[in-house]
């Protein structure tokens, strides 16, 4: 599946502001700076669709994109950034929690994880929470070009083992790199299959 058209539909501060439509939604979430905006641009084949923000955690909105006028990609605010006041420093915002636990249109959640890192408590805390919502989700390991394939494999293996402690069921996993442009074929293929099977 290749994206032929992609546009931002709206940015919602809370779940009640989310669009009233019947499109299936596929959400992306991860730590600030994990490469979420870059991946949205890569998936949509449209540089600049998601602004690649220089300030981690700047955007606190739920951003809804319409892909090929058929389905929606939802860019959720990154979690766990350091440059905010302590009072705002929850794992993620209420809007994100509401969206992930209540949104009827939500078909699948992609959790982005930096492939350069060993297992991070913040990612595991989030996955543990997400697992309890019962929503279907998978993992995308980003920035694989930043180290050797062997190092990527070792990190991915260690992270998957740690994830299995909080979510024992097998999870679809993907890798991505903006440099080698890897990822879109498999990720969009999985989305296409879910759309085709009406899941
Ligand atoms: P976001 O905060 O999750 O939206 O992250 P961004 O997409 O803004 O990316 C954060 C930084 O990582 C930027 O400097 C990107 O250019 C860089 N980056 C993102 N993805 C990749 C990748 O796959 N490979 C490399 N080498 N850099 C990346």
PDB file of C-alpha atoms and ligand atoms in Angstrom:
ATOM      1  CA  UNK A   1       0.000   0.000   0.000  1.00  0.00           C
ATOM      2  CA  UNK A   2       1.340   3.445  -0.945  1.00  0.00           C
ATOM      3  CA  UNK A   3      -0.169   6.698   0.288  1.00  0.00           C
ATOM      4  CA  UNK A   4      -1.361   8.894  -2.561  1.00  0.00           C
ATOM      5  CA  UNK A   5      -2.809  11.736  -0.526  1.00  0.00           C
ATOM      6  CA  UNK A   6      -2.287  12.838   3.046  1.00  0.00           C
ATOM      7  CA  UNK A   7      -3.641  15.866   4.826  1.00  0.00           C
ATOM      8  CA  UNK A   8      -4.023  17.135   8.357  1.00  0.00           C
ATOM      9  CA  UNK A   9      -7.720  17.146   9.236  1.00  0.00           C
ATOM     10  CA  UNK A  10      -7.623  18.707  12.682  1.00  0.00           C
ATOM     11  CA  UNK A  11      -5.804  18.987  15.989  1.00  0.00           C
ATOM     12  CA  UNK A  12      -7.877  18.199  19.076  1.00  0.00           C
ATOM     13  CA  UNK A  13      -6.931  19.277  22.613  1.00  0.00           C
ATOM     14  CA  UNK A  14      -9.203  16.648  24.201  1.00  0.00           C
ATOM     15  CA  UNK A  15     -11.145  13.539  23.186  1.00  0.00           C
ATOM     16  CA  UNK A  16     -14.465  15.409  22.913  1.00  0.00           C
ATOM     17  CA  UNK A  17     -12.894  17.632  20.239  1.00  0.00           C
ATOM     18  CA  UNK A  18     -11.915  14.604  18.108  1.00  0.00           C
ATOM     19  CA  UNK A  19     -13.482  14.355  14.642  1.00  0.00           C
ATOM     20  CA  UNK A  20     -16.966  12.971  14.262  1.00  0.00           C
ATOM     21  CA  UNK A  21     -16.355  10.550  11.394  1.00  0.00           C
ATOM     22  CA  UNK A  22     -16.350   6.827  10.739  1.00  0.00           C
ATOM     23  CA  UNK A  23     -12.714   6.478   9.603  1.00  0.00           C
ATOM     24  CA  UNK A  24     -10.595   3.783  11.258  1.00  0.00           C
ATOM     25  CA  UNK A  25      -7.747   5.363  13.178  1.00  0.00           C
ATOM     26  CA  UNK A  26      -4.162   4.115  13.575  1.00  0.00           C
ATOM     27  CA  UNK A  27      -2.309   5.949  16.321  1.00  0.00           C
ATOM     28  CA  UNK A  28       1.401   6.603  16.791  1.00  0.00           C
ATOM     29  CA  UNK A  29       2.863   7.293  20.203  1.00  0.00           C
ATOM     30  CA  UNK A  30       6.292   7.243  21.823  1.00  0.00           C
ATOM     31  CA  UNK A  31       8.758   9.259  23.824  1.00  0.00           C
ATOM     32  CA  UNK A  32       9.481  12.759  22.599  1.00  0.00           C
ATOM     33  CA  UNK A  33      12.286  12.705  20.050  1.00  0.00           C
ATOM     34  CA  UNK A  34      11.741   9.025  19.206  1.00  0.00           C
ATOM     35  CA  UNK A  35      11.202   9.990  15.555  1.00  0.00           C
ATOM     36  CA  UNK A  36       7.407  10.125  15.351  1.00  0.00           C
ATOM     37  CA  UNK A  37       7.113  13.200  13.115  1.00  0.00           C
ATOM     38  CA  UNK A  38       9.836  11.851  10.856  1.00  0.00           C
ATOM     39  CA  UNK A  39       7.980   8.537  10.533  1.00  0.00           C
ATOM     40  CA  UNK A  40       4.692  10.290   9.706  1.00  0.00           C
ATOM     41  CA  UNK A  41       6.456  12.147   6.900  1.00  0.00           C
ATOM     42  CA  UNK A  42       8.032   8.898   5.707  1.00  0.00           C
ATOM     43  CA  UNK A  43       4.732   6.958   5.776  1.00  0.00           C
ATOM     44  CA  UNK A  44       2.873   9.722   3.961  1.00  0.00           C
ATOM     45  CA  UNK A  45       5.749  10.316   1.548  1.00  0.00           C
ATOM     46  CA  UNK A  46       5.256  13.983   2.266  1.00  0.00           C
ATOM     47  CA  UNK A  47       8.075  15.896   3.941  1.00  0.00           C
ATOM     48  CA  UNK A  48       6.714  18.498   6.289  1.00  0.00           C
ATOM     49  CA  UNK A  49       3.291  16.895   6.844  1.00  0.00           C
ATOM     50  CA  UNK A  50       4.111  16.510  10.520  1.00  0.00           C
ATOM     51  CA  UNK A  51       6.322  19.319  11.604  1.00  0.00           C
ATOM     52  CA  UNK A  52       9.599  17.840  12.845  1.00  0.00           C
ATOM     53  CA  UNK A  53       9.685  19.730  16.052  1.00  0.00           C
ATOM     54  CA  UNK A  54      12.973  20.992  17.422  1.00  0.00           C
ATOM     55  CA  UNK A  55      11.472  21.370  20.900  1.00  0.00           C
ATOM     56  CA  UNK A  56      10.699  17.974  22.431  1.00  0.00           C
ATOM     57  CA  UNK A  57       7.159  17.742  23.754  1.00  0.00           C
ATOM     58  CA  UNK A  58       6.020  21.039  22.294  1.00  0.00           C
ATOM     59  CA  UNK A  59       2.840  19.679  20.846  1.00  0.00           C
ATOM     60  CA  UNK A  60       0.189  18.541  23.324  1.00  0.00           C
ATOM     61  CA  UNK A  61      -2.578  17.987  20.783  1.00  0.00           C
ATOM     62  CA  UNK A  62      -4.093  14.902  19.181  1.00  0.00           C
ATOM     63  CA  UNK A  63      -3.319  15.422  15.478  1.00  0.00           C
ATOM     64  CA  UNK A  64      -5.611  13.661  13.013  1.00  0.00           C
ATOM     65  CA  UNK A  65      -4.351  13.060   9.467  1.00  0.00           C
ATOM     66  CA  UNK A  66      -6.508  11.679   6.658  1.00  0.00           C
ATOM     67  CA  UNK A  67      -4.731   9.208   4.399  1.00  0.00           C
ATOM     68  CA  UNK A  68      -6.068   8.600   0.890  1.00  0.00           C
ATOM     69  CA  UNK A  69      -9.426   9.896   2.181  1.00  0.00           C
ATOM     70  CA  UNK A  70      -9.904   6.352   3.572  1.00  0.00           C
ATOM     71  CA  UNK A  71      -8.333   6.079   7.017  1.00  0.00           C
ATOM     72  CA  UNK A  72      -6.737   8.223   9.670  1.00  0.00           C
ATOM     73  CA  UNK A  73      -3.270   8.354  11.159  1.00  0.00           C
ATOM     74  CA  UNK A  74      -3.321   9.928  14.606  1.00  0.00           C
ATOM     75  CA  UNK A  75      -0.221  11.608  15.996  1.00  0.00           C
ATOM     76  CA  UNK A  76      -0.412  11.515  19.802  1.00  0.00           C
ATOM     77  CA  UNK A  77       1.681  13.744  22.085  1.00  0.00           C
ATOM     78  CA  UNK A  78       4.989  12.188  23.095  1.00  0.00           C
ATOM     79  CA  UNK A  79       5.342  11.000  26.666  1.00  0.00           C
ATOM     80  CA  UNK A  80       8.018  11.476  29.255  1.00  0.00           C
ATOM     81  CA  UNK A  81       9.899  14.600  28.282  1.00  0.00           C
ATOM     82  CA  UNK A  82      12.015  16.336  30.874  1.00  0.00           C
ATOM     83  CA  UNK A  83      11.634  20.007  30.020  1.00  0.00           C
ATOM     84  CA  UNK A  84       8.252  20.603  31.643  1.00  0.00           C
ATOM     85  CA  UNK A  85       7.222  21.642  35.106  1.00  0.00           C
ATOM     86  CA  UNK A  86       6.895  18.735  37.544  1.00  0.00           C
ATOM     87  CA  UNK A  87       3.148  19.296  37.841  1.00  0.00           C
ATOM     88  CA  UNK A  88       2.664  18.522  34.131  1.00  0.00           C
ATOM     89  CA  UNK A  89       4.998  15.604  34.149  1.00  0.00           C
ATOM     90  CA  UNK A  90       2.509  12.740  34.174  1.00  0.00           C
ATOM     91  CA  UNK A  91       3.418   9.794  31.996  1.00  0.00           C
ATOM     92  CA  UNK A  92       1.061  11.140  29.356  1.00  0.00           C
ATOM     93  CA  UNK A  93      -1.791  13.612  29.159  1.00  0.00           C
ATOM     94  CA  UNK A  94      -5.399  13.018  30.098  1.00  0.00           C
ATOM     95  CA  UNK A  95      -6.361  13.562  26.452  1.00  0.00           C
ATOM     96  CA  UNK A  96      -4.067  10.699  25.440  1.00  0.00           C
ATOM     97  CA  UNK A  97      -5.396   8.428  28.186  1.00  0.00           C
ATOM     98  CA  UNK A  98      -9.003   9.233  27.195  1.00  0.00           C
ATOM     99  CA  UNK A  99      -8.287   8.746  23.515  1.00  0.00           C
ATOM    100  CA  UNK A 100      -6.497   5.415  23.941  1.00  0.00           C
ATOM    101  CA  UNK A 101      -8.976   3.940  26.382  1.00  0.00           C
ATOM    102  CA  UNK A 102     -12.264   5.276  24.931  1.00  0.00           C
ATOM    103  CA  UNK A 103     -11.983   6.132  21.244  1.00  0.00           C
ATOM    104  CA  UNK A 104     -14.276   3.806  19.297  1.00  0.00           C
ATOM    105  CA  UNK A 105     -12.568   4.508  15.923  1.00  0.00           C
ATOM    106  CA  UNK A 106      -9.152   3.436  17.220  1.00  0.00           C
ATOM    107  CA  UNK A 107      -8.111   0.284  15.339  1.00  0.00           C
ATOM    108  CA  UNK A 108      -4.463  -0.102  16.334  1.00  0.00           C
ATOM    109  CA  UNK A 109      -1.706   1.650  18.261  1.00  0.00           C
ATOM    110  CA  UNK A 110       1.903   1.761  17.122  1.00  0.00           C
ATOM    111  CA  UNK A 111       4.288   2.333  20.033  1.00  0.00           C
ATOM    112  CA  UNK A 112       7.543   3.831  18.792  1.00  0.00           C
ATOM    113  CA  UNK A 113      10.738   2.865  20.608  1.00  0.00           C
ATOM    114  CA  UNK A 114      14.263   4.109  19.917  1.00  0.00           C
ATOM    115  CA  UNK A 115      16.251   1.122  18.632  1.00  0.00           C
ATOM    116  CA  UNK A 116      19.477   2.580  20.095  1.00  0.00           C
ATOM    117  CA  UNK A 117      18.379   2.158  23.682  1.00  0.00           C
ATOM    118  CA  UNK A 118      18.271  -0.657  26.183  1.00  0.00           C
ATOM    119  CA  UNK A 119      14.791  -1.206  27.746  1.00  0.00           C
ATOM    120  CA  UNK A 120      13.552   2.061  29.269  1.00  0.00           C
ATOM    121  CA  UNK A 121      11.205   2.063  32.308  1.00  0.00           C
ATOM    122  CA  UNK A 122       9.069   4.822  30.773  1.00  0.00           C
ATOM    123  CA  UNK A 123       8.321   2.752  27.648  1.00  0.00           C
ATOM    124  CA  UNK A 124       7.595  -0.330  29.747  1.00  0.00           C
ATOM    125  CA  UNK A 125       5.300   1.667  32.073  1.00  0.00           C
ATOM    126  CA  UNK A 126       3.386   2.975  29.079  1.00  0.00           C
ATOM    127  CA  UNK A 127       3.109  -0.464  27.432  1.00  0.00           C
ATOM    128  CA  UNK A 128       1.952  -1.960  30.704  1.00  0.00           C
ATOM    129  CA  UNK A 129      -0.797   0.696  30.911  1.00  0.00           C
ATOM    130  CA  UNK A 130      -1.732   0.243  27.231  1.00  0.00           C
ATOM    131  CA  UNK A 131      -1.907  -3.517  27.653  1.00  0.00           C
ATOM    132  CA  UNK A 132      -4.539  -3.062  30.349  1.00  0.00           C
ATOM    133  CA  UNK A 133      -6.785  -1.047  27.978  1.00  0.00           C
ATOM    134  CA  UNK A 134      -7.165  -4.199  25.854  1.00  0.00           C
ATOM    135  CA  UNK A 135      -6.433  -2.199  22.668  1.00  0.00           C
ATOM    136  CA  UNK A 136      -4.476  -3.890  19.895  1.00  0.00           C
ATOM    137  CA  UNK A 137      -0.959  -2.565  19.519  1.00  0.00           C
ATOM    138  CA  UNK A 138       2.489  -3.212  18.086  1.00  0.00           C
ATOM    139  CA  UNK A 139       6.023  -1.834  18.324  1.00  0.00           C
ATOM    140  CA  UNK A 140       8.080   0.183  15.841  1.00  0.00           C
ATOM    141  CA  UNK A 141      11.811   0.370  16.531  1.00  0.00           C
ATOM    142  CA  UNK A 142      13.037   3.661  15.069  1.00  0.00           C
ATOM    143  CA  UNK A 143      16.404   5.041  13.891  1.00  0.00           C
ATOM    144  CA  UNK A 144      17.908   1.670  12.965  1.00  0.00           C
ATOM    145  CA  UNK A 145      20.500   3.451  10.792  1.00  0.00           C
ATOM    146  CA  UNK A 146      22.138   4.909  13.888  1.00  0.00           C
ATOM    147  CA  UNK A 147      23.990   1.718  14.795  1.00  0.00           C
ATOM    148  CA  UNK A 148      25.036  -1.632  13.359  1.00  0.00           C
ATOM    149  CA  UNK A 149      22.356  -4.212  12.482  1.00  0.00           C
ATOM    150  CA  UNK A 150      23.825  -6.449  15.211  1.00  0.00           C
ATOM    151  CA  UNK A 151      23.391  -3.719  17.858  1.00  0.00           C
ATOM    152  CA  UNK A 152      19.808  -3.081  16.644  1.00  0.00           C
ATOM    153  CA  UNK A 153      19.023  -6.792  16.915  1.00  0.00           C
ATOM    154  CA  UNK A 154      20.491  -6.990  20.405  1.00  0.00           C
ATOM    155  CA  UNK A 155      18.521  -3.943  21.612  1.00  0.00           C
ATOM    156  CA  UNK A 156      15.293  -5.104  19.964  1.00  0.00           C
ATOM    157  CA  UNK A 157      15.706  -8.536  21.566  1.00  0.00           C
ATOM    158  CA  UNK A 158      16.309  -7.061  25.022  1.00  0.00           C
ATOM    159  CA  UNK A 159      13.361  -4.661  24.708  1.00  0.00           C
ATOM    160  CA  UNK A 160      10.995  -7.395  23.478  1.00  0.00           C
ATOM    161  CA  UNK A 161      12.025  -9.605  26.396  1.00  0.00           C
ATOM    162  CA  UNK A 162      11.315  -6.762  28.841  1.00  0.00           C
ATOM    163  CA  UNK A 163       7.982  -6.016  27.121  1.00  0.00           C
ATOM    164  CA  UNK A 164       6.999  -9.684  27.443  1.00  0.00           C
ATOM    165  CA  UNK A 165       7.130  -9.253  31.227  1.00  0.00           C
ATOM    166  CA  UNK A 166       4.343  -6.660  31.101  1.00  0.00           C
ATOM    167  CA  UNK A 167       2.503  -8.009  28.008  1.00  0.00           C
ATOM    168  CA  UNK A 168       3.081 -11.756  27.471  1.00  0.00           C
ATOM    169  CA  UNK A 169       1.100 -12.040  24.188  1.00  0.00           C
ATOM    170  CA  UNK A 170       3.154 -11.762  20.962  1.00  0.00           C
ATOM    171  CA  UNK A 171       3.207  -8.276  19.389  1.00  0.00           C
ATOM    172  CA  UNK A 172       3.630  -7.235  15.761  1.00  0.00           C
ATOM    173  CA  UNK A 173       7.008  -5.497  15.499  1.00  0.00           C
ATOM    174  CA  UNK A 174       8.501  -3.269  12.831  1.00  0.00           C
ATOM    175  CA  UNK A 175      11.716  -1.323  12.280  1.00  0.00           C
ATOM    176  CA  UNK A 176      12.098   2.080  10.658  1.00  0.00           C
ATOM    177  CA  UNK A 177      14.772   4.439   9.428  1.00  0.00           C
ATOM    178  CA  UNK A 178      14.418   7.754   7.684  1.00  0.00           C
ATOM    179  CA  UNK A 179      17.907   7.326   6.216  1.00  0.00           C
ATOM    180  CA  UNK A 180      17.372   3.954   4.553  1.00  0.00           C
ATOM    181  CA  UNK A 181      13.617   4.623   4.232  1.00  0.00           C
ATOM    182  CA  UNK A 182      12.853   1.239   5.787  1.00  0.00           C
ATOM    183  CA  UNK A 183       9.549   0.700   7.553  1.00  0.00           C
ATOM    184  CA  UNK A 184       6.722   2.130   5.434  1.00  0.00           C
ATOM    185  CA  UNK A 185       6.253  -0.966   3.281  1.00  0.00           C
ATOM    186  CA  UNK A 186       5.706  -3.285   6.275  1.00  0.00           C
ATOM    187  CA  UNK A 187       3.820  -0.766   8.415  1.00  0.00           C
ATOM    188  CA  UNK A 188       1.467   0.325   5.630  1.00  0.00           C
ATOM    189  CA  UNK A 189       1.086  -3.338   4.611  1.00  0.00           C
ATOM    190  CA  UNK A 190      -0.090  -4.201   8.117  1.00  0.00           C
ATOM    191  CA  UNK A 191      -2.503  -1.234   8.131  1.00  0.00           C
ATOM    192  CA  UNK A 192      -3.811  -2.280   4.695  1.00  0.00           C
ATOM    193  CA  UNK A 193      -4.472  -5.805   5.956  1.00  0.00           C
ATOM    194  CA  UNK A 194      -6.317  -4.541   9.021  1.00  0.00           C
ATOM    195  CA  UNK A 195      -8.429  -2.220   6.871  1.00  0.00           C
ATOM    196  CA  UNK A 196      -9.197  -5.008   4.391  1.00  0.00           C
ATOM    197  CA  UNK A 197     -10.267  -7.404   7.111  1.00  0.00           C
ATOM    198  CA  UNK A 198     -12.423  -4.727   8.709  1.00  0.00           C
ATOM    199  CA  UNK A 199     -10.639  -5.011  12.073  1.00  0.00           C
TER     200      UNK A 199
HETATM  201  P1  LIG B   1       9.439  13.267  17.545  1.00  0.00           P
HETATM  202  O1  LIG B   1       9.696  14.217  18.673  1.00  0.00           O
HETATM  203  O2  LIG B   1       9.159  11.889  18.043  1.00  0.00           O
HETATM  204  O3  LIG B   1       8.413  13.748  16.543  1.00  0.00           O
HETATM  205  O4  LIG B   1      10.847  13.104  16.770  1.00  0.00           O
HETATM  206  P2  LIG B   1      11.346  13.756  15.398  1.00  0.00           P
HETATM  207  O5  LIG B   1      10.699  13.089  14.220  1.00  0.00           O
HETATM  208  O6  LIG B   1      11.253  15.248  15.505  1.00  0.00           O
HETATM  209  O7  LIG B   1      12.882  13.269  15.397  1.00  0.00           O
HETATM  210  C1  LIG B   1      13.786  13.638  16.414  1.00  0.00           C
HETATM  211  C2  LIG B   1      15.197  13.709  15.831  1.00  0.00           C
HETATM  212  O8  LIG B   1      15.618  12.419  15.405  1.00  0.00           O
HETATM  213  C3  LIG B   1      15.298  14.617  14.595  1.00  0.00           C
HETATM  214  O9  LIG B   1      16.557  15.268  14.625  1.00  0.00           O
HETATM  215  C4  LIG B   1      15.219  13.632  13.434  1.00  0.00           C
HETATM  216  O10 LIG B   1      15.898  14.103  12.276  1.00  0.00           O
HETATM  217  C5  LIG B   1      15.942  12.425  14.007  1.00  0.00           C
HETATM  218  N1  LIG B   1      15.442  11.166  13.428  1.00  0.00           N
HETATM  219  C6  LIG B   1      14.160  10.714  13.414  1.00  0.00           C
HETATM  220  N2  LIG B   1      14.067   9.515  12.804  1.00  0.00           N
HETATM  221  C7  LIG B   1      15.332   9.190  12.418  1.00  0.00           C
HETATM  222  C8  LIG B   1      15.898   8.050  11.731  1.00  0.00           C
HETATM  223  O11 LIG B   1      15.226   7.077  11.369  1.00  0.00           O
HETATM  224  N3  LIG B   1      17.248   8.078  11.524  1.00  0.00           N
HETATM  225  C9  LIG B   1      18.035   9.115  11.936  1.00  0.00           C
HETATM  226  N4  LIG B   1      19.357   9.038  11.686  1.00  0.00           N
HETATM  227  N5  LIG B   1      17.545  10.198  12.576  1.00  0.00           N
HETATM  228  C10 LIG B   1      16.204  10.244  12.809  1.00  0.00           C
END
